[in-house]
Amino acid sequence: AILAYPTHPRHAIAVCPSRRCRQTLVNTFAASVGSLAWGFRHTKMLPGREMYTFLLVLPLLLSLSELHPSLASADVVGTAAANSSSATSSSACSRTALSECDRSKCTLFKSSHLVDKFCAFQGVTATLLAFEPDPLWNTRLQEFELCTGASVTLVYVGGGETHMQAALQADVGFDEHESALVESSGAGIYDAYVVQPTWLPGVNNGLENLSPRIASTAVVNWLDINDMSRKIVSFNGSVRALPLDIDYIALGWRKDVFDAHNKTPPDTLEELVELAEYFNGRDHTGDGEPDWGFCITPQVNYFMAFVAPILQTMQRQCRQEKGRTVCDGPHTGQNLFFDVSTFEPLLDNPGVHYAVELYRRFLLASNCQDQLKPEGSNKYALGKCDRQAAMQTGKCAGVVSMPGTLTNLLKPWNQTGSLGPKPRYDEARKIVWEVETQDGSHWGRRAVFPGSTKVWDRHANVVRACDPALCPKAQNRSGRLVNYAPFFSEGGEAYAIRASAPKVKKDALWVLFAWFSNLSFSDVPLTGLYRESQLESLSSGSPDDFLKPAWQRQMDEDLARVLSFYFADPVRGTSEGVLGNGAMDLILLGFSEYMDRLHQHINEEFLIHPRVFFGLADPAEFPEQLYRASLQNLVQAYQSLTEKYGRLQQIARWRSSLGMPSLPMSEICSRLEPGYAECREFTETPLVNLLLPLGLVAVAAVLLLLGLCVQNVLSQLRTKRGLEIKRRQQYQDIVESSEESLDQLGYPMVVMKARDFLAMGKLMPYEQLRNEGKLVFLDSLEYALEFKRDKFIVFMSHQWLGWVAPDPISLHYATMCGAIRDVLGRVGVTSLLNAGDAQAPVGKVTFENLYIWCDYVSIAQDHRPTQMMAVDSLPIYSSIADVFIIVAPPAQHADTGLPCDIDTYNMRGWCRAEMWSKVCGTGLAQMYLAGSADGTLEPVTEAWLQRLDFRIFHGDFSCCRFGHKGSHACDKENLVKPALGLYSLMLRQRNSKNIQPLLELIEASKAEFFPSEFVFRNCKGAQESRELFGPLVGLMEEHALTNVTASSSMRSRALAESSRLRDLSSQCAHSEANLIPQLSPTAASYNGSDSSPGSIAPESPLSETPCNESTCMSVTGEHVTSPRECFG
């Protein structure tokens, strides 16, 4: 079709008949023109060949537009010029448009995920930009289209992986918060991308935040994905890509060679190097010629695999718990590349020096000794050291490689794709040597990459042997502590969606990606093993395993063993006592440039430079002087790159990638060298420093300096003005995002049926109840509100009575059980969402429709990251519950011996936050105090406002009590956005009688409820003033009150409508007073004869006002004669 266009555009119709095919060609040519235009704009020139191509393609593009007159406009050329990716269309053109859906395609591979998506996206088209072909793509996309109706066109970027990052950046664009270099909105041509995590920094804000989608899509099973894959696609707590693969460094070894010399695979780097030197020069092929140790390609990722176990021993502080090591403490900042406070490169230290020594010895005994030898008279014209070519010769005793290539390197030579040792033939083509083991088992084996017995002690700045304190995750190997840190190079592929793409396209693509995550890895394009469940199926085998050859079963077992070690949980480890210590690659803006400099100065200038590799009189002697010179060049190159991207910005980006809390700019600048350029706005103005020269120089110099001062002041004013504008925008973003955050659960709300709760006998932890299948998971806010249509949720709020156990003598549990029995038997509207629905069910609270939320039961206790996600969602949980009960009977704290009651409960900051969340959502309605051991409930009325303290930020927080040990953030700072968002709910319901008393309370002491700043104290006693709300409250009030008619959040609308109907209902309830007496201001009601002993009395008398029919018309929009119909 492309070749037919130059003759005449209409000739191509026979080749490419469908509109979709021709549209794809148009997009392809547009992308090509855009790539050339981008190159011209950035290089100011076009070489002859590119100029010719540009002049050729432009008329072709215009001729294509003749087929679609709507495309023959400046928009096409403009869109083309905006795109910098040289893209090449996939074979999607060969498919004709699919007009009908096929339900049978929705249940392929025994997956039910697409069943309810049948024809859900009929007519939707989307584009996916990729860089690596896979024959499975077209088959899966066809099946997806036949089921859902969505047509996803796959486009491969020209130049493959090398050019994909530039294409991604051009299409998504940078923003000012991510890059100090470029501000661009991006071309926005493609809707989704296959990416590598190292490309995400700099564009992640332009990609869809997938966290809410993951939380609401059960088949994704996020926690089944290995820890490293989850970590490297997450930034500031939000997930920007869905992993589909994982890359890492592993070791391959030849069993035939090891058996012949009675050797075993190495546990340590030291053993690996010693084995390499032992095998080097020995004959592995029976030809009488000396062969090599291990084979390798001298790439920087393999060098970093040597660095990892020496530099990283734990990323979070560890502790002992019941005889086992648990690493859930504050982040230590350990990584392989940069200091997390100053961004100084971690290069000039004894740890890296030790790694370089070992790696150099390893290289000298490898295939590089022969393959690098200069050819001809030019001693600097080195050959290519290549592990793939070397392995096929049979001269390698083992190999270091990435997972996919390693599989091919270890396959039998006669298998498809094999890069294993080839047989040797004689002149008659008869095999005279072939790799084989003595016992007949498969020769190609895979092993965990070795660890190290010696690590870098950062405090003493020495390399020393591991001990339990220095290496808490070390494994005991033959009486030695060995620290392992598997290096996850680049991280593997993932799916990302452009945030600015149309919503329907994003929804369709997400369904596709979620479907892929539900399939076997062998049925998905480009994927590999990256889930724990995949390892279970691999190691346990399948009924078809007996059909596999023995070599493949052996390779499967080895792979499962290695990945089980690599995927070990970094917090609590495995049942075998293996604590995960995966080392992350440099997920940072400028990744490729930093790695290029590392290769240039460590590999090319030093390790494989001819004068080092071949020119030393004694190769065994380490050339310290040459190493120091190369290291100095590398440090300078790194510093230049850091200044290019902005040191302060790089610190923030790197901490975000590592999952560490951000640091205030003032704290960062205090650790950098005085006078650092980017820190001037945080230090004293240089104007004072000019006063002395002004008094010593001549008049002309004075005038000159005054001029410079004025210019400097003006520059600072402009900078300050720019910062003020940026800060105002950040404030506005916080205001808007605080409302949006209330529509998303950071972690599912977990509840338990009341019948099961009463049968427990005591409070039991989340993990035990989850494993017993007694918990119900409400994955999204939408699902939670739907769940509440015919069910009640009771939120139990209480203060823990012990540091470890929440209720050591089950006092609170007994009180909760009494409170549940008090609630049972009542009748009421089961969901605030149904307040405006005439068909809303009104039913009795029973064992079957009553569910309980309680922190110990509903929040993970063992897995710290999951626990923190749930804790962050506490304000949402408490605000959507139907009944809120404060559990505070008189008690004694098990560890301190101090009394605990309603007053001590009310002093806790998080308890205040839970109460605040409740009253912001629905006022004091259905809020009760269980202040006695039997659980009798007392309504919390307006009179309680004088005793209960809702001032969250004046409450006690544990983090403040312990001086924020190991953390640079306070819980108060984390609560700002939720508190602000909940306040917006109150403002939108300001005319409700339930909300008005609370707003009056806030107005009387607003600064107490929303303090502008607070004093942060660390564990050493140092303190600093930090901003909390600043001007945010005023901006939120302005936003909420001036956007009354604008569409607000789903929950905001539901609660506001519910509150309005509750107030109006009092005017319509009189004629049915005997039928539906009011239980509470939520319009809930009960039949007195059905209530249990100790029932709650009505909070207010029934209204005596006659029904107002005009009010009823205002509710339903038409005249109604039945007060009940109006009440509904």
mmCIF file with all atom_site columns, C-alpha atoms in Angstrom, residues 771-929:
data_model
loop_
_atom_site.group_PDB
_atom_site.id
_atom_site.type_symbol
_atom_site.label_atom_id
_atom_site.label_alt_id
_atom_site.label_comp_id
_atom_site.label_asym_id
_atom_site.label_entity_id
_atom_site.label_seq_id
_atom_site.pdbx_PDB_ins_code
_atom_site.Cartn_x
_atom_site.Cartn_y
_atom_site.Cartn_z
_atom_site.occupancy
_atom_site.B_iso_or_equiv
_atom_site.pdbx_formal_charge
_atom_site.auth_seq_id
_atom_site.auth_comp_id
_atom_site.auth_asym_id
_atom_site.auth_atom_id
_atom_site.pdbx_PDB_model_num
ATOM 1   C CA . ASN A 1 771 ? -7.302  -16.738 55.920 1.00 0.00 ? 771 ASN A CA 1
ATOM 2   C CA . GLU A 1 772 ? -10.514 -18.149 57.409 1.00 0.00 ? 772 GLU A CA 1
ATOM 3   C CA . GLY A 1 773 ? -12.581 -16.335 54.753 1.00 0.00 ? 773 GLY A CA 1
ATOM 4   C CA . LYS A 1 774 ? -14.585 -14.288 57.273 1.00 0.00 ? 774 LYS A CA 1
ATOM 5   C CA . LEU A 1 775 ? -13.843 -10.826 55.849 1.00 0.00 ? 775 LEU A CA 1
ATOM 6   C CA . VAL A 1 776 ? -15.692 -8.934  53.133 1.00 0.00 ? 776 VAL A CA 1
ATOM 7   C CA . PHE A 1 777 ? -13.630 -6.625  50.894 1.00 0.00 ? 777 PHE A CA 1
ATOM 8   C CA . LEU A 1 778 ? -15.272 -3.486  49.491 1.00 0.00 ? 778 LEU A CA 1
ATOM 9   C CA . ASP A 1 779 ? -12.751 -2.728  46.748 1.00 0.00 ? 779 ASP A CA 1
ATOM 10  C CA . SER A 1 780 ? -13.953 0.722   45.679 1.00 0.00 ? 780 SER A CA 1
ATOM 11  C CA . LEU A 1 781 ? -16.088 3.570   46.944 1.00 0.00 ? 781 LEU A CA 1
ATOM 12  C CA . GLU A 1 782 ? -18.684 2.830   44.281 1.00 0.00 ? 782 GLU A CA 1
ATOM 13  C CA . TYR A 1 783 ? -18.916 -0.778  45.436 1.00 0.00 ? 783 TYR A CA 1
ATOM 14  C CA . ALA A 1 784 ? -19.081 0.279   49.094 1.00 0.00 ? 784 ALA A CA 1
ATOM 15  C CA . LEU A 1 785 ? -22.046 2.574   48.418 1.00 0.00 ? 785 LEU A CA 1
ATOM 16  C CA . GLU A 1 786 ? -23.767 -0.137  46.379 1.00 0.00 ? 786 GLU A CA 1
ATOM 17  C CA . PHE A 1 787 ? -23.099 -2.595  49.225 1.00 0.00 ? 787 PHE A CA 1
ATOM 18  C CA . LYS A 1 788 ? -24.843 -0.220  51.644 1.00 0.00 ? 788 LYS A CA 1
ATOM 19  C CA . ARG A 1 789 ? -28.087 -0.243  49.662 1.00 0.00 ? 789 ARG A CA 1
ATOM 20  C CA . ASP A 1 790 ? -29.319 -3.237  51.664 1.00 0.00 ? 790 ASP A CA 1
ATOM 21  C CA . LYS A 1 791 ? -26.741 -3.518  54.426 1.00 0.00 ? 791 LYS A CA 1
ATOM 22  C CA . PHE A 1 792 ? -25.590 -1.526  57.458 1.00 0.00 ? 792 PHE A CA 1
ATOM 23  C CA . ILE A 1 793 ? -21.956 -0.780  58.361 1.00 0.00 ? 793 ILE A CA 1
ATOM 24  C CA . VAL A 1 794 ? -21.015 0.002   61.970 1.00 0.00 ? 794 VAL A CA 1
ATOM 25  C CA . PHE A 1 795 ? -17.663 1.710   62.521 1.00 0.00 ? 795 PHE A CA 1
ATOM 26  C CA . MET A 1 796 ? -16.083 0.873   65.887 1.00 0.00 ? 796 MET A CA 1
ATOM 27  C CA . SER A 1 797 ? -13.655 3.587   67.018 1.00 0.00 ? 797 SER A CA 1
ATOM 28  C CA . HIS A 1 798 ? -11.515 2.869   70.077 1.00 0.00 ? 798 HIS A CA 1
ATOM 29  C CA . GLN A 1 799 ? -8.198  3.548   71.760 1.00 0.00 ? 799 GLN A CA 1
ATOM 30  C CA . TRP A 1 800 ? -5.779  0.606   72.043 1.00 0.00 ? 800 TRP A CA 1
ATOM 31  C CA . LEU A 1 801 ? -5.281  -0.669  75.579 1.00 0.00 ? 801 LEU A CA 1
ATOM 32  C CA . GLY A 1 802 ? -1.767  -2.026  74.954 1.00 0.00 ? 802 GLY A CA 1
ATOM 33  C CA . TRP A 1 803 ? 1.280   -1.300  72.795 1.00 0.00 ? 803 TRP A CA 1
ATOM 34  C CA . VAL A 1 804 ? 1.146   -4.696  71.037 1.00 0.00 ? 804 VAL A CA 1
ATOM 35  C CA . ALA A 1 805 ? -2.347  -6.078  71.660 1.00 0.00 ? 805 ALA A CA 1
ATOM 36  C CA . PRO A 1 806 ? -5.304  -3.702  71.246 1.00 0.00 ? 806 PRO A CA 1
ATOM 37  C CA . ASP A 1 807 ? -7.505  -5.341  73.871 1.00 0.00 ? 807 ASP A CA 1
ATOM 38  C CA . PRO A 1 808 ? -5.470  -7.617  76.200 1.00 0.00 ? 808 PRO A CA 1
ATOM 39  C CA . ILE A 1 809 ? -8.356  -8.639  78.494 1.00 0.00 ? 809 ILE A CA 1
ATOM 40  C CA . SER A 1 810 ? -11.147 -8.347  75.864 1.00 0.00 ? 810 SER A CA 1
ATOM 41  C CA . LEU A 1 811 ? -12.840 -5.448  77.663 1.00 0.00 ? 811 LEU A CA 1
ATOM 42  C CA . HIS A 1 812 ? -13.373 -3.453  74.484 1.00 0.00 ? 812 HIS A CA 1
ATOM 43  C CA . TYR A 1 813 ? -14.522 -6.569  72.639 1.00 0.00 ? 813 TYR A CA 1
ATOM 44  C CA . ALA A 1 814 ? -17.236 -7.197  75.230 1.00 0.00 ? 814 ALA A CA 1
ATOM 45  C CA . THR A 1 815 ? -18.324 -3.565  74.974 1.00 0.00 ? 815 THR A CA 1
ATOM 46  C CA . MET A 1 816 ? -18.474 -3.807  71.173 1.00 0.00 ? 816 MET A CA 1
ATOM 47  C CA . CYS A 1 817 ? -20.616 -6.952  71.388 1.00 0.00 ? 817 CYS A CA 1
ATOM 48  C CA . GLY A 1 818 ? -23.042 -5.188  73.720 1.00 0.00 ? 818 GLY A CA 1
ATOM 49  C CA . ALA A 1 819 ? -23.214 -2.229  71.349 1.00 0.00 ? 819 ALA A CA 1
ATOM 50  C CA . ILE A 1 820 ? -23.953 -4.551  68.397 1.00 0.00 ? 820 ILE A CA 1
ATOM 51  C CA . ARG A 1 821 ? -26.828 -6.175  70.314 1.00 0.00 ? 821 ARG A CA 1
ATOM 52  C CA . ASP A 1 822 ? -28.157 -2.699  71.087 1.00 0.00 ? 822 ASP A CA 1
ATOM 53  C CA . VAL A 1 823 ? -28.169 -1.826  67.393 1.00 0.00 ? 823 VAL A CA 1
ATOM 54  C CA . LEU A 1 824 ? -29.844 -5.097  66.328 1.00 0.00 ? 824 LEU A CA 1
ATOM 55  C CA . GLY A 1 825 ? -33.611 -4.978  65.853 1.00 0.00 ? 825 GLY A CA 1
ATOM 56  C CA . ARG A 1 826 ? -33.800 -1.361  64.790 1.00 0.00 ? 826 ARG A CA 1
ATOM 57  C CA . VAL A 1 827 ? -35.391 -0.326  61.507 1.00 0.00 ? 827 VAL A CA 1
ATOM 58  C CA . GLY A 1 828 ? -33.977 2.347   59.212 1.00 0.00 ? 828 GLY A CA 1
ATOM 59  C CA . VAL A 1 829 ? -32.861 3.479   55.785 1.00 0.00 ? 829 VAL A CA 1
ATOM 60  C CA . THR A 1 830 ? -29.922 1.234   54.979 1.00 0.00 ? 830 THR A CA 1
ATOM 61  C CA . SER A 1 831 ? -27.878 3.618   52.854 1.00 0.00 ? 831 SER A CA 1
ATOM 62  C CA . LEU A 1 832 ? -27.503 7.365   52.734 1.00 0.00 ? 832 LEU A CA 1
ATOM 63  C CA . LEU A 1 833 ? -27.110 6.985   48.984 1.00 0.00 ? 833 LEU A CA 1
ATOM 64  C CA . ASN A 1 834 ? -30.755 5.861   48.751 1.00 0.00 ? 834 ASN A CA 1
ATOM 65  C CA . ALA A 1 835 ? -32.158 8.899   50.516 1.00 0.00 ? 835 ALA A CA 1
ATOM 66  C CA . GLY A 1 836 ? -33.455 10.317  47.270 1.00 0.00 ? 836 GLY A CA 1
ATOM 67  C CA . ASP A 1 837 ? -34.728 7.014   45.841 1.00 0.00 ? 837 ASP A CA 1
ATOM 68  C CA . ALA A 1 838 ? -38.421 6.336   46.269 1.00 0.00 ? 838 ALA A CA 1
ATOM 69  C CA . GLN A 1 839 ? -37.750 2.621   45.859 1.00 0.00 ? 839 GLN A CA 1
ATOM 70  C CA . ALA A 1 840 ? -34.998 2.526   48.489 1.00 0.00 ? 840 ALA A CA 1
ATOM 71  C CA . PRO A 1 841 ? -35.427 -0.477  50.768 1.00 0.00 ? 841 PRO A CA 1
ATOM 72  C CA . VAL A 1 842 ? -36.292 0.227   54.383 1.00 0.00 ? 842 VAL A CA 1
ATOM 73  C CA . GLY A 1 843 ? -35.564 -2.751  56.596 1.00 0.00 ? 843 GLY A CA 1
ATOM 74  C CA . LYS A 1 844 ? -34.712 -4.036  60.002 1.00 0.00 ? 844 LYS A CA 1
ATOM 75  C CA . VAL A 1 845 ? -31.108 -4.319  61.191 1.00 0.00 ? 845 VAL A CA 1
ATOM 76  C CA . THR A 1 846 ? -30.413 -8.050  61.533 1.00 0.00 ? 846 THR A CA 1
ATOM 77  C CA . PHE A 1 847 ? -27.517 -10.437 61.927 1.00 0.00 ? 847 PHE A CA 1
ATOM 78  C CA . GLU A 1 848 ? -27.547 -10.911 58.164 1.00 0.00 ? 848 GLU A CA 1
ATOM 79  C CA . ASN A 1 849 ? -27.336 -7.267  57.024 1.00 0.00 ? 849 ASN A CA 1
ATOM 80  C CA . LEU A 1 850 ? -25.167 -5.776  59.775 1.00 0.00 ? 850 LEU A CA 1
ATOM 81  C CA . TYR A 1 851 ? -21.415 -5.552  59.173 1.00 0.00 ? 851 TYR A CA 1
ATOM 82  C CA . ILE A 1 852 ? -18.654 -4.343  61.482 1.00 0.00 ? 852 ILE A CA 1
ATOM 83  C CA . TRP A 1 853 ? -15.494 -2.336  60.825 1.00 0.00 ? 853 TRP A CA 1
ATOM 84  C CA . CYS A 1 854 ? -12.835 -2.438  63.555 1.00 0.00 ? 854 CYS A CA 1
ATOM 85  C CA . ASP A 1 855 ? -9.168  -1.547  63.096 1.00 0.00 ? 855 ASP A CA 1
ATOM 86  C CA . TYR A 1 856 ? -7.568  -4.776  64.395 1.00 0.00 ? 856 TYR A CA 1
ATOM 87  C CA . VAL A 1 857 ? -9.999  -6.850  62.360 1.00 0.00 ? 857 VAL A CA 1
ATOM 88  C CA . SER A 1 858 ? -10.088 -4.719  59.215 1.00 0.00 ? 858 SER A CA 1
ATOM 89  C CA . ILE A 1 859 ? -6.483  -3.505  58.765 1.00 0.00 ? 859 ILE A CA 1
ATOM 90  C CA . ALA A 1 860 ? -3.413  -5.655  58.008 1.00 0.00 ? 860 ALA A CA 1
ATOM 91  C CA . GLN A 1 861 ? -1.203  -6.040  61.076 1.00 0.00 ? 861 GLN A CA 1
ATOM 92  C CA . ASP A 1 862 ? 1.814   -7.854  59.588 1.00 0.00 ? 862 ASP A CA 1
ATOM 93  C CA . HIS A 1 863 ? 2.324   -6.201  56.182 1.00 0.00 ? 863 HIS A CA 1
ATOM 94  C CA . ARG A 1 864 ? 3.387   -2.610  56.842 1.00 0.00 ? 864 ARG A CA 1
ATOM 95  C CA . PRO A 1 865 ? 2.845   -1.131  53.322 1.00 0.00 ? 865 PRO A CA 1
ATOM 96  C CA . THR A 1 866 ? -0.704  -2.552  53.145 1.00 0.00 ? 866 THR A CA 1
ATOM 97  C CA . GLN A 1 867 ? -1.342  -1.322  56.664 1.00 0.00 ? 867 GLN A CA 1
ATOM 98  C CA . MET A 1 868 ? -0.302  2.221   55.754 1.00 0.00 ? 868 MET A CA 1
ATOM 99  C CA . MET A 1 869 ? -2.564  2.271   52.682 1.00 0.00 ? 869 MET A CA 1
ATOM 100 C CA . ALA A 1 870 ? -5.527  1.333   54.879 1.00 0.00 ? 870 ALA A CA 1
ATOM 101 C CA . VAL A 1 871 ? -4.568  3.855   57.592 1.00 0.00 ? 871 VAL A CA 1
ATOM 102 C CA . ASP A 1 872 ? -4.475  6.603   54.952 1.00 0.00 ? 872 ASP A CA 1
ATOM 103 C CA . SER A 1 873 ? -8.049  5.639   53.996 1.00 0.00 ? 873 SER A CA 1
ATOM 104 C CA . LEU A 1 874 ? -9.391  5.781   57.585 1.00 0.00 ? 874 LEU A CA 1
ATOM 105 C CA . PRO A 1 875 ? -11.156 9.135   57.073 1.00 0.00 ? 875 PRO A CA 1
ATOM 106 C CA . ILE A 1 876 ? -13.094 7.680   54.128 1.00 0.00 ? 876 ILE A CA 1
ATOM 107 C CA . TYR A 1 877 ? -14.007 4.481   55.998 1.00 0.00 ? 877 TYR A CA 1
ATOM 108 C CA . SER A 1 878 ? -15.468 6.337   58.970 1.00 0.00 ? 878 SER A CA 1
ATOM 109 C CA . SER A 1 879 ? -17.296 8.920   56.863 1.00 0.00 ? 879 SER A CA 1
ATOM 110 C CA . ILE A 1 880 ? -19.293 6.362   54.851 1.00 0.00 ? 880 ILE A CA 1
ATOM 111 C CA . ALA A 1 881 ? -20.292 4.085   57.737 1.00 0.00 ? 881 ALA A CA 1
ATOM 112 C CA . ASP A 1 882 ? -23.997 4.093   58.686 1.00 0.00 ? 882 ASP A CA 1
ATOM 113 C CA . VAL A 1 883 ? -23.371 4.012   62.432 1.00 0.00 ? 883 VAL A CA 1
ATOM 114 C CA . PHE A 1 884 ? -20.331 5.357   64.287 1.00 0.00 ? 884 PHE A CA 1
ATOM 115 C CA . ILE A 1 885 ? -19.712 4.041   67.806 1.00 0.00 ? 885 ILE A CA 1
ATOM 116 C CA . ILE A 1 886 ? -17.080 5.387   70.194 1.00 0.00 ? 886 ILE A CA 1
ATOM 117 C CA . VAL A 1 887 ? -15.973 2.450   72.342 1.00 0.00 ? 887 VAL A CA 1
ATOM 118 C CA . ALA A 1 888 ? -14.575 3.982   75.541 1.00 0.00 ? 888 ALA A CA 1
ATOM 119 C CA . PRO A 1 889 ? -15.577 2.198   78.767 1.00 0.00 ? 889 PRO A CA 1
ATOM 120 C CA . PRO A 1 890 ? -13.416 2.844   81.858 1.00 0.00 ? 890 PRO A CA 1
ATOM 121 C CA . ALA A 1 891 ? -10.258 0.730   81.489 1.00 0.00 ? 891 ALA A CA 1
ATOM 122 C CA . GLN A 1 892 ? -6.551  0.596   82.278 1.00 0.00 ? 892 GLN A CA 1
ATOM 123 C CA . HIS A 1 893 ? -3.691  0.564   79.765 1.00 0.00 ? 893 HIS A CA 1
ATOM 124 C CA . ALA A 1 894 ? -1.878  -2.792  80.002 1.00 0.00 ? 894 ALA A CA 1
ATOM 125 C CA . ASP A 1 895 ? 1.615   -1.315  79.560 1.00 0.00 ? 895 ASP A CA 1
ATOM 126 C CA . THR A 1 896 ? 1.476   2.125   81.212 1.00 0.00 ? 896 THR A CA 1
ATOM 127 C CA . GLY A 1 897 ? -1.108  1.354   83.921 1.00 0.00 ? 897 GLY A CA 1
ATOM 128 C CA . LEU A 1 898 ? -2.824  4.683   83.194 1.00 0.00 ? 898 LEU A CA 1
ATOM 129 C CA . PRO A 1 899 ? -6.621  4.956   83.031 1.00 0.00 ? 899 PRO A CA 1
ATOM 130 C CA . CYS A 1 900 ? -8.285  4.930   79.586 1.00 0.00 ? 900 CYS A CA 1
ATOM 131 C CA . ASP A 1 901 ? -11.781 6.311   79.000 1.00 0.00 ? 901 ASP A CA 1
ATOM 132 C CA . ILE A 1 902 ? -13.668 8.777   76.824 1.00 0.00 ? 902 ILE A CA 1
ATOM 133 C CA . ASP A 1 903 ? -11.342 11.591  77.868 1.00 0.00 ? 903 ASP A CA 1
ATOM 134 C CA . THR A 1 904 ? -8.116  9.768   76.940 1.00 0.00 ? 904 THR A CA 1
ATOM 135 C CA . TYR A 1 905 ? -9.793  8.539   73.742 1.00 0.00 ? 905 TYR A CA 1
ATOM 136 C CA . ASN A 1 906 ? -10.620 12.132  72.913 1.00 0.00 ? 906 ASN A CA 1
ATOM 137 C CA . MET A 1 907 ? -6.970  13.168  73.346 1.00 0.00 ? 907 MET A CA 1
ATOM 138 C CA . ARG A 1 908 ? -5.730  10.855  70.555 1.00 0.00 ? 908 ARG A CA 1
ATOM 139 C CA . GLY A 1 909 ? -5.151  12.579  67.218 1.00 0.00 ? 909 GLY A CA 1
ATOM 140 C CA . TRP A 1 910 ? -6.255  9.626   65.112 1.00 0.00 ? 910 TRP A CA 1
ATOM 141 C CA . CYS A 1 911 ? -9.403  9.146   67.232 1.00 0.00 ? 911 CYS A CA 1
ATOM 142 C CA . ARG A 1 912 ? -10.251 12.789  66.618 1.00 0.00 ? 912 ARG A CA 1
ATOM 143 C CA . ALA A 1 913 ? -9.632  12.242  62.905 1.00 0.00 ? 913 ALA A CA 1
ATOM 144 C CA . GLU A 1 914 ? -12.129 9.359   62.858 1.00 0.00 ? 914 GLU A CA 1
ATOM 145 C CA . MET A 1 915 ? -14.758 11.451  64.660 1.00 0.00 ? 915 MET A CA 1
ATOM 146 C CA . TRP A 1 916 ? -14.101 14.399  62.351 1.00 0.00 ? 916 TRP A CA 1
ATOM 147 C CA . SER A 1 917 ? -14.589 12.177  59.311 1.00 0.00 ? 917 SER A CA 1
ATOM 148 C CA . LYS A 1 918 ? -17.932 11.001  60.655 1.00 0.00 ? 918 LYS A CA 1
ATOM 149 C CA . VAL A 1 919 ? -19.352 14.424  61.461 1.00 0.00 ? 919 VAL A CA 1
ATOM 150 C CA . CYS A 1 920 ? -18.156 15.952  58.187 1.00 0.00 ? 920 CYS A CA 1
ATOM 151 C CA . GLY A 1 921 ? -20.039 13.293  56.247 1.00 0.00 ? 921 GLY A CA 1
ATOM 152 C CA . THR A 1 922 ? -23.382 13.092  58.108 1.00 0.00 ? 922 THR A CA 1
ATOM 153 C CA . GLY A 1 923 ? -23.129 15.302  61.160 1.00 0.00 ? 923 GLY A CA 1
ATOM 154 C CA . LEU A 1 924 ? -23.918 13.775  64.559 1.00 0.00 ? 924 LEU A CA 1
ATOM 155 C CA . ALA A 1 925 ? -26.585 11.486  63.097 1.00 0.00 ? 925 ALA A CA 1
ATOM 156 C CA . GLN A 1 926 ? -26.200 7.845   64.169 1.00 0.00 ? 926 GLN A CA 1
ATOM 157 C CA . MET A 1 927 ? -23.143 8.655   66.286 1.00 0.00 ? 927 MET A CA 1
ATOM 158 C CA . TYR A 1 928 ? -23.084 6.960   69.683 1.00 0.00 ? 928 TYR A CA 1
ATOM 159 C CA . LEU A 1 929 ? -20.912 6.460   72.752 1.00 0.00 ? 929 LEU A CA 1
#
